[in-house]
Short mmCIF file of C-alpha atoms in Angstrom, two decimals:
data_model
loop_
_atom_site.label_atom_id
_atom_site.label_comp_id
_atom_site.label_asym_id
_atom_site.label_seq_id
_atom_site.Cartn_x
_atom_site.Cartn_y
_atom_site.Cartn_z
CA UNK A 1 -13.06 71.52 65.81
CA UNK A 2 -11.28 68.68 67.84
CA UNK A 3 -8.88 69.42 70.24
CA UNK A 4 -5.93 68.65 69.28
CA UNK A 5 -2.80 67.03 72.19
CA UNK A 6 0.56 68.24 72.13
CA UNK A 7 2.73 66.01 70.31
CA UNK A 8 6.49 67.63 69.79
CA UNK A 9 8.55 66.52 71.09
CA UNK A 10 8.03 63.36 71.23
CA UNK A 11 8.85 61.66 74.52
CA UNK A 12 7.96 58.40 76.66
CA UNK A 13 5.06 58.14 78.72
CA UNK A 14 7.29 57.66 81.64
CA UNK A 15 8.81 61.33 81.38
CA UNK A 16 7.22 64.23 83.82
CA UNK A 17 7.53 66.19 80.78
CA UNK A 18 4.82 66.48 78.26
CA UNK A 19 5.04 67.73 74.71
CA UNK A 20 4.97 71.23 74.32
CA UNK A 21 3.15 71.91 70.91
CA UNK A 22 0.91 70.10 68.17
CA UNK A 23 2.76 69.51 65.07
CA UNK A 24 1.46 68.06 61.28
CA UNK A 25 3.01 68.28 58.59
CA UNK A 26 0.45 67.25 56.80
CA UNK A 27 -2.82 69.16 58.51
CA UNK A 28 -0.92 72.33 58.78
CA UNK A 29 1.29 72.57 55.36
CA UNK A 30 -0.22 72.34 52.16
CA UNK A 31 0.82 69.75 49.80
CA UNK A 32 3.17 71.68 47.36
CA UNK A 33 5.57 72.52 50.34
CA UNK A 34 4.96 69.42 52.52
CA UNK A 35 8.01 67.74 50.77
CA UNK A 36 10.38 70.80 51.39
CA UNK A 37 9.61 71.46 54.72
CA UNK A 38 10.20 67.03 55.84
CA UNK A 39 13.28 67.87 53.90
CA UNK A 40 14.25 71.13 55.81
CA UNK A 41 13.35 69.30 59.12
CA UNK A 42 15.25 66.14 58.74
CA UNK A 43 18.42 68.40 57.53
CA UNK A 44 17.86 70.68 60.82
CA UNK A 45 17.33 67.40 63.14
CA UNK A 46 20.69 65.47 61.26
CA UNK A 47 22.37 69.49 62.17
CA UNK A 48 21.40 69.32 65.57
CA UNK A 49 22.51 65.63 66.31
CA UNK A 50 25.71 66.33 64.68
CA UNK A 51 26.43 69.65 67.16
CA UNK A 52 25.53 67.20 70.38
CA UNK A 53 27.84 64.92 69.20
CA UNK A 54 30.85 67.52 68.40
CA UNK A 55 29.92 68.88 71.85
CA UNK A 56 30.27 65.50 73.91
CA UNK A 57 33.34 64.52 71.81
CA UNK A 58 35.18 67.99 72.97
CA UNK A 59 34.70 67.03 76.67
CA UNK A 60 35.87 63.58 75.98
CA UNK A 61 38.39 65.50 74.06
CA UNK A 62 39.26 67.60 77.14
CA UNK A 63 39.06 64.74 80.00
CA UNK A 64 41.84 62.97 78.20
CA UNK A 65 43.65 65.50 78.73
CA UNK A 66 43.04 67.59 74.83
CA UNK A 67 43.64 71.22 74.65
CA UNK A 68 40.26 73.09 76.46
CA UNK A 69 39.95 75.06 73.26
CA UNK A 70 38.10 72.73 71.43
CA UNK A 71 35.56 72.39 74.99
CA UNK A 72 35.36 76.35 74.68
CA UNK A 73 34.51 76.44 70.99
CA UNK A 74 31.94 73.98 70.88
CA UNK A 75 29.06 75.58 72.90
CA UNK A 76 29.30 78.25 70.86
CA UNK A 77 28.38 76.04 67.77
CA UNK A 78 25.42 74.71 69.18
CA UNK A 79 24.24 78.84 70.44
CA UNK A 80 22.49 78.55 67.04
CA UNK A 81 19.73 75.43 68.30
CA UNK A 82 19.02 77.36 71.64
CA UNK A 83 18.18 80.58 69.19
CA UNK A 84 15.41 78.68 67.27
#
């Protein structure tokens, strides 16, 4: 078996942090489920991006004089990302 090079998450070469694990949907997932896996992966990526934008927006609102409750609630929404 050929040696697999870790490829996820994709990071620029100049960073000292390297990818953690190998991921290849074509090799690891049966053909009948590949489309579902891609859709769920894209949904998870969109969800993660939305939560990051939410945290940044709440920090900006709080810095602009808004209520701190919104900032306090945004990390609670982002917590499920840390448990995956």
